[in-house]
Amino acid sequence: MNSRELVELAQQLRVDSVRASAAAGSGHPTSSMSAADLMAVLLANHLRYDFDRPDHPGNDRFVLSKGHASPLLYSAYKAAGAIDDAELLTFRKLGSRLEGHPTPRLPWVETATGSLGQGLPVGVGIALAGKRLDRTDYRVYVLCGDSELAEGSVWEAAEHASYEHLDNLTAIVDVNRLGQRGPTRHGHDLDAYARRFQAFGWHTIEVDGHDVDAIDRAYGEALSTRGQPTAVLARTLKGKGVEGVQDREGLHGKPLPDADEAIAELGGPRNLRVYVQEPPTARLLHAVREEHVELPRFDRGDEVATRDAYGKALAALGTGRGDVVALDGEVSDSTRSEAFAKEHPERFFECYIAEQQMVAGAVGIASRGWVPYASTFAAFLTRAYDFIRMASISGAGINLVGSHAGVAIGQDGPSQMGLEDLAMFRAVHGSTVLYPCDANQTAHLVAAMADLDGIRYLRTSRGKSQVIYGPDEEFPVGGCKVLRSSGTDRLTLVAAGVTVPEALAAADALDREGIQVRVIDLYSVKPVDRLTLRQAAEETGCLVTVEDHHQEGGLGDAVLEPFLDGRPMPRLVRLAVRTMPGSAAPDQQLHAAGIDAESIAAAVQLLVEQAVVR
Amino acid sequence: MNSRELVELAQQLRVDSVRASAAAGSGHPTSSMSAADLMAVLLANHLRYDFDRPDHPGNDRFVLSKGHASPLLYSAYKAAGAIDDAELLTFRKLGSRLEGHPTPRLPWVETATGSLGQGLPVGVGIALAGKRLDRTDYRVYVLCGDSELAEGSVWEAAEHASYEHLDNLTAIVDVNRLGQRGPTRHGHDLDAYARRFQAFGWHTIEVDGHDVDAIDRAYGEALSTRGQPTAVLARTLKGKGVEGVQDREGLHGKPLPDADEAIAELGGPRNLRVYVQEPPTARLLHAVREEHVELPRFDRGDEVATRDAYGKALAALGTGRGDVVALDGEVSDSTRSEAFAKEHPERFFECYIAEQQMVAGAVGIASRGWVPYASTFAAFLTRAYDFIRMASISGAGINLVGSHAGVAIGQDGPSQMGLEDLAMFRAVHGSTVLYPCDANQTAHLVAAMADLDGIRYLRTSRGKSQVIYGPDEEFPVGGCKVLRSSGTDRLTLVAAGVTVPEALAAADALDREGIQVRVIDLYSVKPVDRLTLRQAAEETGCLVTVEDHHQEGGLGDAVLEPFLDGRPMPRLVRLAVRTMPGSAAPDQQLHAAGIDAESIAAAVQLLVEQAVVR
């Protein structure tokens, strides 16, 4: 498009943003209007995208990091012919795909946004996939707000992008100087942002964000910049084009006071149709995958840490499947993802100590059809909870693996102990939570999680434990293993991970005292095996959960899932970590927390003495 | 101390770090050895600190952001006479205060560290308190690792510190070029770090981190730098002083292979005693506080959003108590903390969109004896989960307030909905979780939470709701309100926040059908009112929880707390958000989630028809 047409298109995007927000009675038109010229030029002259084939491997990728400017995005979709005007006006209404903040319910949306500072990190993931996995020359454009540059995650992304020389990535920053509450820290000081991006290794271009020719040149310069990502820093006015709202405070997230008047001031509705450039032909590298996976096999009785089994299984999975990739937060020697890194360096991504970028990178890579496994200490995945939450809204299929779970890590102390991770992951919509206790079980679950939907979490342990299952045993997700059972079980011990051997030892000790108890290995913490838990409840009357996790949100809550429809309940006893641990040896930690074999046996004996159980 | 003595002191710190780690059989001596000269010069020539009076208001503050270098810290404590050699050798042992990573169990530790990238943000909080609250000229020194500069939170802190002109803050970066797994991104390229800090508005000094005179001059330059914080970037060698480990990979977090040989190479044990400078006299500004708080009063029947009540109550609390401060993540117009900001601008901290820094700032400010309230959308507090987790290890007394909870926010969609927050906060050790349903209740809880221990979370709602309690009603933490009760209740509806009016409406509708149900307002989600819940269980036999939260970890799990000792259980039914919401009006959202009055009544009727309940 030429300049005159671009100006017209930008006005149309503004008018449609105003109209959609007016129809909804809510939304962010002023935040859309500031970026309308930036979007118009991109859509008409630079983006290569087949709206009929959003899965086209050659498509450029666009991420609206300032997700509240969704009216602008949807107006652009309309201009491109992807949606019609009637659908545009369903914005924010029940059942509409056009949500307040964009989600992949729309086939052209790569990732859900709306929590600020996440679009660029995910964009980095997509650009990484383009460079190192797809090896296709699609470009990734991320439209950011200026306010969100205060989020540290943006600078994790900036660092990662320049380190990986992502010249296929362009950040477009809509510097409209006004946040939700008022002025940003740096106002219209584009240089302030330029200094920061440059220091982090980016090429920067400062531009008048309402000058379509200047924008056009800036995008061209970004395209021709080699070896580093580019940030186009655009000076804009919030509410641009409507005098009554332009550059004014107090108008964030509100429809314009008088939509009709504003539309008239913007020159009235238009009906320009943009013919977006076709993407070049490209192929999906991971379309070819071998499906035969030779998982590692461990001998019963050997002492193997589940984190070691994780590393070996992941490496084997990577050999069998060309679509599996791994990321780590600079602790691959601890999580053992280094085993994958050694065998498949081309599919391994070192994210350094930046857990938000690691998870966002996984989301971006997954959006391109790859199957990422991202690992760090379980404790440090809490750093990325907002990203995990948003990934679930995106419907992203990512595998997250947290090592060094619980007090069982020993001397390093509470800062390194994952004690909230089960609660955190269980509360994520549609998640799967797995917690293996031995090496063969770990290997099977690592392979099984690859093909699940949504967020999948695997919790591994630091210390060695005895292999108790044979290598050919099956471990369906949603299943469990009944390890001790008799007709005279007086209660059921439900354990997972490090508490399984403790529960078994307790059961054996109790058996010597003439007290039989059932033992269940609940390796699938979400979903749980409803039938087996119900049967145990009916037959033994009492479930005693034993977990190396805080008492809230973990195993103890998970076992309730089969009983929440009003049916008769078993009695419940919960053994969990209730005090703040310090430093001590692993066995001392388990004992202090009351979750070792001795403590379990003592608790059961007390229940028997008090005649709480049958 | 003169140069020769400083060199000796640094060697002593190295030797003691090696000895402590050897005695423990674990620990991070090499990470301690790189920073020994930096620590020696600080301790002997710059820090002003009374180890006998860690609460001295004039004390400088030191934060070991690279918490794994705890042997260095403890060796410094020994050199300062704060601990003796026998205690030094208890490092990492059961019961010792000298944990693997430092915590405030030691009176000289300001904040727990060990999750990297948190020390500087907390240091910014302390420096802010010094400048704007204590108005005392203590300095804050933060010793950082180079690896942790990859964390975005460091750049949130950098941005905040320069924006607030924190020239009382010095970051000392131990650039030893090696992370846990291997080399950092930038190795010994000090300029790379300098460019970044400068771009973020800091003064930087590059220095040989093993040249005590150069370090001494750098600290002096930092002290005389006005109007901006200083980063001292020090080139160091990991394991400095012992040829076999110096600057070598693969030796992170391990005792030296031969401690005796290493100690000999370091010149053997020394017993230097450092006489740390006394702090200047200073007074605590918040020691003087009025205790009379005039809370806002709301009339029964009026429609008031709990977020509005929060803002008004917080402003009133700030008037009554001079020790209360507020922070917000650039959404004070939404959370309503703007009411506090208007009345008490000198005690309000705008943190922009940087939730990690906001929470870390609160932790730092709380460490100086102030009572911070930090607010943003409930959804965005997930961004700071690792900081919240660490704050609980610090024993920090902070109030966190999450607005816009649940699907009830309506059109903005899932990215803005707090649906995991109750689970997240309940799983934090020692936390308090409050969720008021009306304005008077909110006001009372806002005041009550100020004096609790640990992490306190208050969940507020976006939409208006009817005031159902009088302004003089009491709402003890750990209590609840029985709002409907009869001798013929067939079950108990347990609600909180937005589901309380829905439960009441359902109860009234059911009553008209001849079905009586009890209704409990469980405003205190942690701790819960055990006696009242047990009584309801005994008398009605079934607890139906109704919550605007995912089904895991929230209200439904909270009501189980009184029953986890093996006593007979009531039947349980859980109404919660089970599907991924989109955009829709608030009432449509509640209906779609099955938690509005109509859905509740229907669920109860089904239970009655199925004869699940009495």
mmCIF file of C-alpha atoms in Angstrom, chain B residues 68-218:
data_model
loop_
_atom_site.group_PDB
_atom_site.id
_atom_site.type_symbol
_atom_site.label_atom_id
_atom_site.label_comp_id
_atom_site.label_asym_id
_atom_site.label_seq_id
_atom_site.Cartn_x
_atom_site.Cartn_y
_atom_site.Cartn_z
ATOM 1 C CA HIS B 68 24.860 -19.973 48.226
ATOM 2 C CA ALA B 69 28.062 -18.135 49.235
ATOM 3 C CA SER B 70 26.875 -18.474 52.810
ATOM 4 C CA PRO B 71 30.246 -19.841 54.020
ATOM 5 C CA LEU B 72 31.721 -16.440 53.185
ATOM 6 C CA LEU B 73 28.993 -14.657 55.136
ATOM 7 C CA TYR B 74 29.386 -16.863 58.171
ATOM 8 C CA SER B 75 33.169 -16.539 58.005
ATOM 9 C CA ALA B 76 32.691 -12.777 58.015
ATOM 10 C CA TYR B 77 30.425 -13.077 61.052
ATOM 11 C CA LYS B 78 33.152 -15.006 62.772
ATOM 12 C CA ALA B 79 35.762 -12.416 61.868
ATOM 13 C CA ALA B 80 33.460 -9.741 63.290
ATOM 14 C CA GLY B 81 33.094 -11.689 66.512
ATOM 15 C CA ALA B 82 29.385 -12.342 66.029
ATOM 16 C CA ILE B 83 29.780 -16.130 66.060
ATOM 17 C CA ASP B 84 32.619 -18.308 67.276
ATOM 18 C CA ASP B 85 34.602 -20.910 65.427
ATOM 19 C CA ALA B 86 32.694 -23.786 66.992
ATOM 20 C CA GLU B 87 29.429 -22.415 65.630
ATOM 21 C CA LEU B 88 31.015 -21.819 62.221
ATOM 22 C CA LEU B 89 31.653 -25.545 62.030
ATOM 23 C CA THR B 90 27.971 -26.360 62.649
ATOM 24 C CA PHE B 91 27.332 -25.105 59.106
ATOM 25 C CA ARG B 92 24.468 -26.996 57.396
ATOM 26 C CA LYS B 93 23.932 -29.312 60.348
ATOM 27 C CA LEU B 94 20.615 -30.131 61.972
ATOM 28 C CA GLY B 95 19.546 -27.335 64.297
ATOM 29 C CA SER B 96 22.290 -24.896 63.279
ATOM 30 C CA ARG B 97 21.433 -21.278 62.507
ATOM 31 C CA LEU B 98 24.053 -21.463 59.772
ATOM 32 C CA GLU B 99 21.873 -22.857 57.021
ATOM 33 C CA GLY B 100 22.923 -23.724 53.492
ATOM 34 C CA HIS B 101 21.483 -20.407 52.415
ATOM 35 C CA PRO B 102 21.165 -17.573 54.941
ATOM 36 C CA THR B 103 17.846 -16.858 56.620
ATOM 37 C CA PRO B 104 16.807 -14.336 59.284
ATOM 38 C CA ARG B 105 17.099 -17.049 61.906
ATOM 39 C CA LEU B 106 20.436 -15.252 62.157
ATOM 40 C CA PRO B 107 19.728 -11.782 63.562
ATOM 41 C CA TRP B 108 22.106 -10.094 61.112
ATOM 42 C CA VAL B 109 20.435 -11.474 58.003
ATOM 43 C CA GLU B 110 17.911 -9.027 56.528
ATOM 44 C CA THR B 111 16.193 -11.434 54.185
ATOM 45 C CA ALA B 112 16.412 -15.064 53.146
ATOM 46 C CA THR B 113 18.281 -15.597 49.909
ATOM 47 C CA GLY B 114 19.055 -18.625 47.807
ATOM 48 C CA SER B 115 16.604 -18.047 45.013
ATOM 49 C CA LEU B 116 18.797 -15.943 42.773
ATOM 50 C CA GLY B 117 17.921 -12.448 41.622
ATOM 51 C CA GLN B 118 16.037 -11.602 44.803
ATOM 52 C CA GLY B 119 18.657 -9.924 46.959
ATOM 53 C CA LEU B 120 18.918 -6.784 44.845
ATOM 54 C CA PRO B 121 15.131 -6.230 44.649
ATOM 55 C CA VAL B 122 14.861 -6.631 48.427
ATOM 56 C CA GLY B 123 17.877 -4.351 48.842
ATOM 57 C CA VAL B 124 16.040 -1.750 46.780
ATOM 58 C CA GLY B 125 13.158 -2.041 49.238
ATOM 59 C CA ILE B 126 15.468 -1.467 52.202
ATOM 60 C CA ALA B 127 17.151 1.470 50.471
ATOM 61 C CA LEU B 128 13.740 2.952 49.687
ATOM 62 C CA ALA B 129 12.821 2.650 53.341
ATOM 63 C CA GLY B 130 16.046 4.381 54.260
ATOM 64 C CA LYS B 131 15.481 7.282 51.892
ATOM 65 C CA ARG B 132 11.782 7.835 52.109
ATOM 66 C CA LEU B 133 10.568 6.312 55.393
ATOM 67 C CA ASP B 134 13.358 6.013 57.966
ATOM 68 C CA ARG B 135 15.087 9.031 56.449
ATOM 69 C CA THR B 136 18.296 7.768 57.927
ATOM 70 C CA ASP B 137 21.535 7.619 56.028
ATOM 71 C CA TYR B 138 22.306 3.952 56.349
ATOM 72 C CA ARG B 139 23.674 2.382 53.234
ATOM 73 C CA VAL B 140 22.535 -0.849 51.653
ATOM 74 C CA TYR B 141 25.124 -3.204 50.162
ATOM 75 C CA VAL B 142 24.041 -6.152 48.053
ATOM 76 C CA LEU B 143 26.554 -8.761 46.985
ATOM 77 C CA CYS B 144 25.336 -10.317 43.742
ATOM 78 C CA GLY B 145 26.600 -13.124 41.587
ATOM 79 C CA ASP B 146 27.057 -12.619 37.867
ATOM 80 C CA SER B 147 24.863 -15.567 36.878
ATOM 81 C CA GLU B 148 21.866 -14.094 38.641
ATOM 82 C CA LEU B 149 21.954 -10.958 36.473
ATOM 83 C CA ALA B 150 20.069 -13.078 33.921
ATOM 84 C CA GLU B 151 16.995 -12.863 36.169
ATOM 85 C CA GLY B 152 14.585 -10.181 35.004
ATOM 86 C CA SER B 153 13.893 -9.248 38.594
ATOM 87 C CA VAL B 154 17.399 -7.766 38.777
ATOM 88 C CA TRP B 155 16.454 -5.322 36.024
ATOM 89 C CA GLU B 156 13.163 -4.472 37.656
ATOM 90 C CA ALA B 157 15.277 -3.581 40.673
ATOM 91 C CA ALA B 158 17.811 -1.667 38.605
ATOM 92 C CA GLU B 159 15.043 0.385 37.033
ATOM 93 C CA HIS B 160 13.345 1.099 40.322
ATOM 94 C CA ALA B 161 16.578 2.049 42.092
ATOM 95 C CA SER B 162 17.690 4.615 39.555
ATOM 96 C CA TYR B 163 14.193 6.044 39.180
ATOM 97 C CA GLU B 164 14.143 6.638 42.940
ATOM 98 C CA HIS B 165 17.731 7.972 42.942
ATOM 99 C CA LEU B 166 18.846 5.413 45.512
ATOM 100 C CA ASP B 167 22.411 6.623 46.020
ATOM 101 C CA ASN B 168 22.347 4.785 49.346
ATOM 102 C CA LEU B 169 22.429 1.500 47.440
ATOM 103 C CA THR B 170 25.540 -0.283 46.205
ATOM 104 C CA ALA B 171 25.394 -3.495 44.225
ATOM 105 C CA ILE B 172 28.647 -5.430 44.327
ATOM 106 C CA VAL B 173 28.781 -7.947 41.522
ATOM 107 C CA ASP B 174 31.153 -10.867 41.900
ATOM 108 C CA VAL B 175 31.856 -11.562 38.238
ATOM 109 C CA ASN B 176 33.582 -14.901 38.582
ATOM 110 C CA ARG B 177 32.445 -15.932 35.085
ATOM 111 C CA LEU B 178 31.238 -19.387 36.117
ATOM 112 C CA GLY B 179 27.677 -20.359 36.929
ATOM 113 C CA GLN B 180 26.595 -23.680 38.319
ATOM 114 C CA ARG B 181 26.654 -25.548 35.064
ATOM 115 C CA GLY B 182 29.422 -23.674 33.282
ATOM 116 C CA PRO B 183 30.380 -20.276 31.885
ATOM 117 C CA THR B 184 27.917 -17.390 32.080
ATOM 118 C CA ARG B 185 26.723 -15.590 28.965
ATOM 119 C CA HIS B 186 29.182 -12.740 29.345
ATOM 120 C CA GLY B 187 32.126 -14.392 31.048
ATOM 121 C CA HIS B 188 34.580 -11.762 32.262
ATOM 122 C CA ASP B 189 33.192 -9.063 29.973
ATOM 123 C CA LEU B 190 32.590 -6.486 32.709
ATOM 124 C CA ASP B 191 31.702 -3.924 30.062
ATOM 125 C CA ALA B 192 28.666 -5.985 29.071
ATOM 126 C CA TYR B 193 27.307 -5.627 32.585
ATOM 127 C CA ALA B 194 28.401 -1.993 32.843
ATOM 128 C CA ARG B 195 26.516 -1.084 29.677
ATOM 129 C CA ARG B 196 23.348 -2.646 31.050
ATOM 130 C CA PHE B 197 23.545 -0.984 34.454
ATOM 131 C CA GLN B 198 24.435 2.369 32.900
ATOM 132 C CA ALA B 199 21.518 2.151 30.499
ATOM 133 C CA PHE B 200 19.304 1.604 33.506
ATOM 134 C CA GLY B 201 20.677 4.761 35.096
ATOM 135 C CA TRP B 202 23.338 3.423 37.419
ATOM 136 C CA HIS B 203 26.851 4.609 38.097
ATOM 137 C CA THR B 204 29.251 1.748 37.453
ATOM 138 C CA ILE B 205 32.795 1.018 38.543
ATOM 139 C CA GLU B 206 34.801 -1.836 37.076
ATOM 140 C CA VAL B 207 37.433 -3.272 39.298
ATOM 141 C CA ASP B 208 39.821 -6.171 39.820
ATOM 142 C CA GLY B 209 37.953 -8.039 42.515
ATOM 143 C CA HIS B 210 41.136 -9.387 44.035
ATOM 144 C CA ASP B 211 42.859 -5.988 44.387
ATOM 145 C CA VAL B 212 41.895 -4.788 47.854
ATOM 146 C CA ASP B 213 43.063 -1.229 47.230
ATOM 147 C CA ALA B 214 41.035 -0.948 44.050
ATOM 148 C CA ILE B 215 38.003 -2.385 45.838
ATOM 149 C CA ASP B 216 38.501 0.073 48.688
ATOM 150 C CA ARG B 217 38.588 2.994 46.241
ATOM 151 C CA ALA B 218 35.504 1.670 44.424
#
